[in-house]
Each structure stands twice: as structure tokens, then as C-alpha cells.
CSV table of C-alpha atoms (C1' of nucleotides) in Angstrom, one decimal:
chain,number,residue,atom,x,y,z
A,1219,MET,CA,-0.3,0.1,0.3
A,1220,PRO,CA,2.4,2.6,1.0
A,1221,GLU,CA,5.7,5.0,-0.1
A,1222,LEU,CA,6.8,8.4,2.0
A,1223,PRO,CA,3.7,10.6,1.4
A,1224,GLU,CA,1.0,7.7,2.5
A,1225,VAL,CA,3.0,6.6,5.8
A,1226,GLU,CA,3.4,10.8,6.7
A,1227,THR,CA,-0.5,10.2,6.2
A,1228,VAL,CA,-0.7,8.1,8.5
A,1229,VAL,CA,1.9,9.5,11.4
A,1230,ARG,CA,0.4,12.5,11.1
A,1231,ASP,CA,-2.9,11.3,12.2
A,1232,LEU,CA,-1.6,9.1,14.6
A,1233,CYS,CA,0.3,11.8,16.4
A,1234,ALA,CA,-2.9,13.8,17.0
A,1235,LEU,CA,-4.7,10.6,17.8
A,1236,VAL,CA,-2.7,8.5,20.5
A,1237,ILE,CA,-0.1,11.0,21.6
A,1238,GLY,CA,-0.7,11.2,25.9
A,1239,ARG,CA,-2.4,8.1,25.8
A,1240,ARG,CA,-1.7,5.0,27.8
A,1241,ILE,CA,-2.2,1.3,26.3
A,1242,GLU,CA,-4.0,-0.7,28.1
A,1243,ARG,CA,-3.5,-3.6,27.0
A,1244,ALA,CA,-1.9,-4.9,23.5
A,1245,VAL,CA,-3.2,-7.8,22.2
A,1246,VAL,CA,-0.9,-9.6,19.3
A,1247,GLY,CA,-3.1,-12.3,17.5
A,1248,LEU,CA,-1.3,-13.8,14.8
A,1249,ALA,CA,2.3,-14.3,16.0
A,1250,LYS,CA,4.4,-13.7,13.3
A,1251,MET,CA,3.5,-10.1,12.7
A,1252,VAL,CA,6.0,-9.1,15.3
A,1253,PRO,CA,9.3,-10.9,14.6
A,1254,THR,CA,10.8,-9.4,17.9
A,1255,GLY,CA,8.2,-11.7,20.0
A,1256,ALA,CA,4.5,-11.6,20.3
A,1257,ALA,CA,4.8,-12.4,24.1
A,1258,ALA,CA,7.5,-9.7,24.5
A,1259,LEU,CA,5.4,-6.7,22.7
A,1260,GLU,CA,2.2,-7.7,24.7
A,1261,GLN,CA,3.8,-7.6,28.1
A,1262,ARG,CA,6.7,-4.9,27.1
A,1263,LEU,CA,3.7,-2.4,25.8
A,1264,GLY,CA,1.2,-3.0,28.3
A,1265,GLU,CA,1.2,0.3,31.0
A,1266,ALA,CA,3.5,2.3,28.2
A,1267,VAL,CA,2.5,5.5,27.3
A,1268,PHE,CA,2.5,6.8,23.8
A,1269,ARG,CA,5.4,9.8,23.6
A,1270,ALA,CA,5.8,10.8,20.0
A,1271,VAL,CA,5.6,9.1,16.3
A,1272,ASP,CA,8.2,9.7,13.9
A,1273,ARG,CA,9.1,8.0,10.4
A,1274,ARG,CA,11.9,7.0,9.3
A,1275,GLY,CA,11.5,6.3,5.5
A,1276,LYS,CA,8.7,3.4,5.2
A,1277,PHE,CA,8.6,2.8,9.0
A,1278,ILE,CA,6.4,3.9,11.2
A,1279,VAL,CA,8.4,4.9,14.6
A,1280,PHE,CA,6.6,5.1,18.3
A,1281,SER,CA,8.1,6.8,21.1
A,1282,LEU,CA,6.7,5.2,24.3
A,1283,SER,CA,7.3,5.9,27.9
A,1284,ARG,CA,9.8,3.4,29.2
A,1285,ASN,CA,12.3,3.9,26.3
A,1286,LEU,CA,10.6,2.2,24.2
A,1287,ARG,CA,9.8,1.7,20.3
A,1288,LEU,CA,7.5,0.5,18.2
A,1289,VAL,CA,8.5,0.2,14.6
A,1290,VAL,CA,5.9,-0.6,12.3
A,1291,HIS,CA,6.5,-1.5,8.7
A,1292,LEU,CA,3.0,-1.6,6.6
A,1293,LYS,CA,4.4,-3.4,3.6
A,1294,MET,CA,1.3,-3.9,0.9
A,1295,THR,CA,-1.8,-3.1,2.6
A,1296,GLY,CA,-0.8,-2.7,6.0
A,1297,GLN,CA,-3.3,-0.3,8.1
A,1298,PHE,CA,-4.0,1.5,11.8
A,1299,LEU,CA,-7.5,2.1,12.7
A,1300,TRP,CA,-8.9,3.9,15.3
A,1301,HIS,CA,-11.6,2.3,16.4
A,1302,GLU,CA,-14.4,2.4,19.0
A,1303,ALA,CA,-14.0,-0.7,20.9
A,1304,ASP,CA,-17.9,-1.6,21.6
A,1305,GLN,CA,-17.9,-1.4,17.5
A,1306,PRO,CA,-17.8,-5.0,15.3
A,1307,GLN,CA,-14.6,-5.2,14.7
A,1308,PRO,CA,-13.0,-5.1,11.1
A,1309,ASP,CA,-11.4,-8.3,9.4
A,1310,HIS,CA,-8.1,-9.2,9.4
A,1311,VAL,CA,-6.9,-7.4,12.6
A,1312,HIS,CA,-3.8,-8.9,13.7
A,1313,VAL,CA,-3.0,-6.8,17.2
A,1314,ARG,CA,-5.0,-4.4,19.3
A,1315,PHE,CA,-3.8,-2.2,21.6
A,1316,HIS,CA,-6.2,-1.0,24.2
A,1317,LEU,CA,-6.3,2.6,25.4
A,1318,ALA,CA,-7.2,4.5,28.1
A,1319,GLY,CA,-8.6,8.0,27.9
A,1320,PRO,CA,-6.1,10.6,27.3
A,1321,GLU,CA,-4.1,12.1,30.1
A,1322,LYS,CA,-3.8,15.7,28.6
A,1323,ALA,CA,-6.6,17.9,27.8
A,1324,HIS,CA,-6.7,21.3,26.1
A,1325,PRO,CA,-6.5,24.0,28.1
A,1326,ASP,CA,-10.3,25.3,27.2
A,1327,GLY,CA,-11.3,22.0,29.1
A,1328,GLY,CA,-12.1,20.3,25.6
A,1329,LEU,CA,-9.9,17.5,24.3
A,1330,ASP,CA,-7.1,17.7,21.9
A,1331,CYS,CA,-8.9,15.8,19.1
A,1332,PRO,CA,-13.0,15.6,18.4
A,1333,PHE,CA,-11.9,11.6,17.1
A,1334,ALA,CA,-9.8,11.2,20.3
A,1335,GLU,CA,-12.6,10.9,22.8
A,1336,GLY,CA,-13.3,8.3,25.2
A,1337,PRO,CA,-11.7,4.6,25.6
A,1338,ARG,CA,-10.3,3.9,22.0
A,1339,GLU,CA,-8.3,0.9,20.4
A,1340,LEU,CA,-5.6,1.3,17.8
A,1341,LEU,CA,-6.0,-1.8,15.2
A,1342,PHE,CA,-3.2,-2.7,13.3
A,1343,ARG,CA,-5.0,-4.4,9.8
A,1344,ASP,CA,-3.6,-6.3,7.4
A,1345,PRO,CA,-5.2,-8.6,4.7
A,1346,ARG,CA,-2.1,-9.7,2.8
A,1347,GLN,CA,0.0,-10.4,6.6
A,1348,PHE,CA,3.2,-9.0,5.3
A,1349,GLY,CA,3.6,-6.2,7.9
A,1350,ARG,CA,5.5,-6.8,10.5
A,1351,LEU,CA,5.4,-4.8,14.3
A,1352,ARG,CA,9.3,-4.8,16.1
A,1353,CYS,CA,9.5,-3.5,19.7
A,1354,PHE,CA,12.6,-2.3,20.7
A,1355,THR,CA,13.7,-0.6,24.2
A,1356,GLU,CA,16.3,2.3,23.3
A,1357,ALA,CA,19.6,-0.4,22.9
A,1358,GLU,CA,18.0,-2.6,20.6
A,1359,TYR,CA,16.2,0.4,18.5
A,1360,ASN,CA,19.9,1.8,17.6
A,1361,ALA,CA,21.3,-1.5,16.6
A,1362,TRP,CA,17.9,-2.0,14.6
A,1363,LEU,CA,19.1,1.4,13.0
A,1364,ALA,CA,22.4,0.5,12.2
A,1365,GLU,CA,21.9,-2.8,10.7
A,1366,GLU,CA,18.8,-2.6,9.0
A,1367,GLY,CA,17.6,0.9,8.9
A,1368,PRO,CA,16.6,2.8,6.3
A,1369,GLY,CA,18.8,5.5,4.2
A,1370,PRO,CA,18.2,9.0,3.9
A,1371,ASP,CA,15.4,10.4,3.0
A,1372,PRO,CA,15.3,12.4,-0.1
A,1373,TYR,CA,14.4,15.5,1.5
A,1374,GLU,CA,17.4,14.7,4.0
A,1375,LEU,CA,19.7,14.2,0.5
A,1376,SER,CA,21.0,17.1,-1.4
A,1377,VAL,CA,21.0,17.3,-5.3
A,1378,SER,CA,25.2,17.0,-4.8
A,1379,ASP,CA,24.3,13.8,-2.7
A,1380,PHE,CA,22.3,12.4,-4.6
A,1381,ARG,CA,23.9,13.2,-7.9
A,1382,ALA,CA,27.3,11.2,-6.5
A,1383,LEU,CA,25.0,8.2,-5.5
A,1384,LEU,CA,23.6,8.2,-9.4
A,1385,ALA,CA,27.3,8.6,-10.7
A,1386,ARG,CA,28.5,5.5,-8.8
A,1387,ARG,CA,25.8,3.5,-10.1
A,1388,ALA,CA,25.8,1.0,-13.4
A,1389,GLY,CA,22.7,-0.2,-12.8
A,1390,ARG,CA,19.5,1.1,-13.6
A,1391,ILE,CA,17.5,4.6,-12.3
A,1392,LYS,CA,14.5,2.8,-11.0
A,1393,PRO,CA,15.5,0.0,-9.5
A,1394,LEU,CA,17.8,2.6,-8.0
A,1395,LEU,CA,15.1,5.0,-6.8
A,1396,LEU,CA,13.5,1.7,-5.3
A,1397,ASP,CA,16.2,0.6,-3.4
A,1398,GLN,CA,15.3,2.1,0.8
A,1399,ARG,CA,19.3,1.8,1.8
A,1400,LEU,CA,20.5,4.4,-0.7
A,1401,ILE,CA,17.2,6.3,-0.4
A,1402,SER,CA,14.4,5.6,1.7
A,1403,GLY,CA,10.8,6.4,1.3
A,1404,VAL,CA,10.4,5.9,-2.4
A,1405,GLY,CA,7.8,3.1,-4.3
A,1406,ASN,CA,6.7,2.6,-7.1
A,1407,ILE,CA,4.1,5.2,-7.7
A,1408,TYR,CA,6.3,8.1,-7.4
A,1409,ALA,CA,9.5,6.3,-8.9
A,1410,ASP,CA,7.3,6.6,-12.3
A,1411,GLU,CA,5.4,9.9,-11.5
A,1412,ALA,CA,9.3,11.4,-10.9
A,1413,LEU,CA,10.9,9.8,-13.8
A,1414,PHE,CA,8.1,10.6,-16.0
A,1415,ALA,CA,8.1,14.6,-15.1
A,1416,ALA,CA,12.1,14.6,-15.1
A,1417,ARG,CA,11.6,12.9,-18.5
A,1418,VAL,CA,13.6,9.7,-18.0
A,1419,HIS,CA,13.3,6.3,-19.3
A,1420,PRO,CA,13.0,4.2,-16.1
A,1421,MET,CA,16.2,1.3,-17.6
A,1422,THR,CA,18.5,4.1,-18.1
A,1423,PRO,CA,21.8,3.4,-16.4
A,1424,ALA,CA,21.6,5.4,-13.3
A,1425,ARG,CA,25.7,6.6,-14.2
A,1426,ASP,CA,24.0,8.0,-17.6
A,1427,LEU,CA,22.0,10.7,-16.6
A,1428,THR,CA,23.7,14.1,-17.1
A,1429,PRO,CA,24.0,16.5,-14.4
A,1430,THR,CA,21.1,17.9,-15.4
A,1431,ARG,CA,18.9,15.3,-15.7
A,1432,ALA,CA,19.9,14.4,-12.2
A,1433,ARG,CA,18.7,17.8,-10.9
A,1434,ARG,CA,15.8,17.7,-12.3
A,1435,LEU,CA,15.0,14.3,-11.4
A,1436,HIS,CA,15.7,15.6,-7.3
A,1437,ARG,CA,13.6,18.2,-8.4
A,1438,GLU,CA,10.8,16.9,-9.7
A,1439,LEU,CA,11.2,13.6,-6.9
A,1440,LEU,CA,10.9,16.2,-4.2
A,1441,ARG,CA,8.0,18.0,-5.7
A,1442,ILE,CA,6.1,15.0,-6.3
A,1443,LEU,CA,5.9,13.7,-2.7
A,1444,THR,CA,5.1,17.2,-1.3
A,1445,GLU,CA,1.8,17.9,-3.4
A,1446,ALA,CA,1.3,14.4,-2.3
A,1447,ILE,CA,1.2,14.6,1.6
A,1448,GLU,CA,-0.4,17.5,1.1
A,1449,LEU,CA,-3.1,15.7,-0.9
A,1450,ARG,CA,-2.9,12.8,1.9
A,1451,GLY,CA,-1.3,10.3,-0.3
A,1452,SER,CA,-2.6,8.4,-3.1
A,1453,THR,CA,-5.4,5.3,-3.1
A,1454,THR,CA,-5.4,3.3,-5.9
A,1455,ARG,CA,-7.0,0.2,-3.9
A,1456,ASP,CA,-6.4,-0.9,-0.3
A,1457,TYR,CA,-5.1,3.0,1.6
A,1458,VAL,CA,-6.9,4.4,4.2
A,1459,GLY,CA,-5.5,6.2,7.0
A,1460,PRO,CA,-6.2,5.6,10.5
A,1461,ARG,CA,-9.7,7.3,10.6
A,1462,GLY,CA,-10.3,6.2,7.3
A,1463,ILE,CA,-10.1,8.1,5.1
A,1464,GLY,CA,-8.1,7.8,1.6
A,1465,GLY,CA,-5.8,9.8,-0.1
A,1466,GLN,CA,-6.5,12.3,-2.9
A,1467,TYR,CA,-3.3,12.3,-5.4
A,1468,GLN,CA,-4.5,9.5,-7.6
A,1469,ASN,CA,-6.1,12.0,-9.1
A,1470,GLU,CA,-2.9,13.6,-9.4
A,1471,HIS,CA,-1.0,10.8,-11.2
A,1472,GLN,CA,0.1,11.4,-14.4
A,1473,VAL,CA,1.3,7.6,-15.6
A,1474,TYR,CA,0.9,5.6,-12.9
A,1475,GLY,CA,-1.6,2.9,-13.8
A,1476,ARG,CA,-2.5,4.6,-16.7
A,1477,ASP,CA,-1.9,2.6,-19.9
A,1478,GLY,CA,-3.8,2.9,-22.7
A,1479,GLN,CA,-4.7,6.6,-21.9
A,1480,PRO,CA,-2.6,9.8,-23.6
A,1481,CYS,CA,-0.2,11.2,-22.2
A,1482,PRO,CA,-1.0,14.3,-20.2
A,1483,VAL,CA,2.0,16.8,-22.1
A,1484,CYS,CA,2.6,14.6,-25.8
A,1485,GLY,CA,-0.5,12.7,-26.3
A,1486,ALA,CA,1.1,9.4,-27.3
A,1487,ARG,CA,-0.2,6.4,-25.7
A,1488,ILE,CA,1.0,5.3,-22.0
A,1489,ILE,CA,2.3,1.7,-22.2
A,1490,ARG,CA,3.0,-0.4,-19.0
A,1491,LEU,CA,6.8,-2.1,-19.0
A,1492,VAL,CA,8.0,-4.5,-16.1
A,1493,VAL,CA,11.0,-3.2,-14.8
A,1494,ALA,CA,12.7,-4.2,-11.6
A,1495,GLY,CA,9.6,-7.3,-11.8
A,1496,ARG,CA,7.3,-4.4,-11.1
A,1497,GLY,CA,4.9,-2.7,-13.4
A,1498,THR,CA,6.2,0.4,-14.8
A,1499,PHE,CA,4.2,3.3,-16.6
A,1500,ILE,CA,6.1,5.4,-19.2
A,1501,CYS,CA,5.3,8.0,-21.8
A,1502,PRO,CA,7.5,6.4,-24.9
A,1503,ARG,CA,7.3,9.5,-26.3
A,1504,CYS,CA,8.5,11.2,-23.2
A,1505,GLN,CA,10.4,9.1,-22.1
A,1506,PRO,CA,12.8,7.5,-25.1
A,1507,GLN,CA,14.9,4.5,-24.3
A,1508,PRO,CA,18.3,5.9,-23.4
B,1278,DC,C1',27.8,-5.6,-8.8
B,1279,DC,C1',23.7,-6.3,-11.6
B,1280,DG,C1',19.1,-8.5,-13.4
B,1281,DG,C1',15.5,-12.2,-12.8
B,1282,DT,C1',12.4,-15.2,-10.5
B,1283,DC,C1',10.1,-16.8,-6.7
B,1284,DA,C1',8.0,-16.9,-1.9
B,1285,DC,C1',5.4,-14.0,1.5
B,1286,DC,C1',-0.9,-13.8,1.6
B,1287,DT,C1',-5.0,-12.3,0.0
B,1288,DG,C1',-8.8,-10.2,-2.8
B,1289,DA,C1',-10.3,-7.3,-6.6
B,1290,DG,C1',-10.6,-7.4,-11.6
B,1291,DT,C1',-11.4,-9.3,-15.7
B,1292,DG,C1',-12.6,-12.5,-19.2
B,1293,DC,C1',-14.7,-17.3,-21.0
C,872,DT,C1',-22.4,-18.1,-10.8
C,873,DG,C1',-18.1,-20.0,-10.9
C,874,DC,C1',-13.2,-20.5,-12.6
C,875,DA,C1',-8.8,-19.7,-14.2
C,876,DC,C1',-5.8,-16.2,-14.0
C,877,DT,C1',-3.6,-11.6,-13.5
C,878,DC,C1',-2.2,-8.0,-10.8
C,879,DA,C1',-1.5,-5.2,-6.1
C,880,DG,C1',1.6,0.9,-2.9
C,881,DG,C1',7.0,-4.0,-0.6
C,882,DT,C1',10.7,-6.6,0.2
C,883,DG,C1',14.2,-10.5,1.3
C,884,DA,C1',16.7,-14.8,-0.6
C,885,DC,C1',18.3,-17.3,-4.0
C,886,DC,C1',20.6,-18.0,-8.7
C,887,DG,C1',23.6,-17.2,-12.3
DNA sequence: CCGGTCACCTGAGTGC
DNA sequence: TGCACTCAGGTGACCG
């Protein structure tokens, strides 16, 4: 499901919903979703309080009291849902966080967020079961970050760093954009949209991009990600935020999922290729073969 | 280092 | 209706 803009949207929504909340009970229904141990997660997170929610690439990082961290990857179909405890449960819920009421109220007496009233459950739902939740202490988290944590965000990568990265690589540009160790957060949709905007064919060897092309790709990638965040990401099928609301950026897609339709720039027919094993959409006229 | 394929899963869409 | 088949926002392992 989610790439950087969708994960960023989920994180912002979760901030408003969970910060200051205490977990009364955590229940793992499907043990394989928690590689660090289902029982350990249930035990550690019981009575813990949410302090912050952040994003590292496509990972959601919850910081809790007692220096605990909960690191979640949604993979293709993972979702967090804000759920009233007495309502019927959705299907495919694999982890439930039973929450106490918020500890901090607004100075005027109202609650921080109209969605945050009363006892609630935070549900992790994932039909395809690819998502993963990891519960770490501070030290374990730092070790994980160093070992298999994501590379820099596109926002943290300067144009010159980006160009240097490309210049060293013989491989094709699209798989490079998707490599989370090099640049984190970019997935299939935004890679295709950025390559189209920069007029770069996805199979161009990365080191063959001229400095001008590389600069343009970097600029278009940041522009597209920023615009997508403003529209709360793209919903093509499964993606919804914690309040059950989808994004709107799918209406702005120029090429992704639009094979057979005319290119919005030149009118040529958009085609679908397979690059790096992923469906890849290009305008064959705007993005000529390298 | 690089590319291709499969595996992990369920469900939606399509065509017969 | 049903069935077979393809595809899906991600990633990691394995092979040549």
C-alpha cells in the first residue's frame, strides 16, 4: 500500500490520536507479525504511554514511555485503524492496542482532537499479512537502525549527494530509486511519476544521467512527494489512514496505472513495462529509450 | 555488482 | 455463477 506520502499521512494522524494515551493492553492475534516476539511485545507495551510518532523512510516509529520503541512497516496492505471498542471488529485485525482515555486535555477543557474522545482501540489490520511490528528498547532500536534501518529520506539527500549516488551506479535508475538503503520512502508509484516528470526512461543506467537530468529528477521527486503529502497520499485500492479516509493524489497521477491513455504532455499512448519485476508506466515519447 | 525469479498472502478485477 | 488467471502501494532470499 504505502509509500512515503501515505506513511507520512498515517504518522501525522496517529500523532493527533495516540500521543498522551496509555496502552491498557496489547494483544497480538497473529504471532508472525511480530518478529521480536508476540509475548514480549504484549508484556513490554502493557501500561506504556505514547510519547511521539515519527517516520523513518516507510517505517512508522512510535516512541513510548520507559524508552520503548515500536517500529512498524505496513508493507502492501497494512493499516492502522482508530476504532470504538464497542463497534464490530473489521476482519484481518492482527494486533490490538486497548487504550485508556487521553491524559492531557486542552487548556479550554476540550480534548486535543474530536476523534480522540473516550476509550478507544488502535487496530493493526493487514489482509496480506506482510506487515511487521517490532518492539525495541532504546539500545535494541539503535542496533536495528544501524543494522537494517533505512537510508536517508529524499528530503535529507542534497542534490549533490543524489548526483554522487547516481554517478557510482551502473544499474538502472528505477530500481535504484526503489532501493531503501540508498534513498528511503520512494516506491513504485512515486518512482514512475518522478521519472516521467523528469523525462527519464526507467531503464536508463543511473551513471548515464547528465548532471542536468539528475538535478531535475531530484527536484521533481521532492515536488511530487510534497504535493502528494498535501493531498494525503494516493488511494488506488487499499490505502486508508487511521480515520478510514483515503488520499486524493491518485487524481494527479500522470502515468501510474494509466496505460492505454494519452500522455498528458504529448498525447502519445502510455505503455506498461516490467522493470525490476514491477509494473512500470511510461510515456514512450517523453521518456525515450536510453 | 547486477538482474531475474520466487516467496510471502489475500482479494479484486477480467475474461470465458 | 463459477472458475482460472493476472495483478497489487514491499521486500528479502536465492541463483546465474
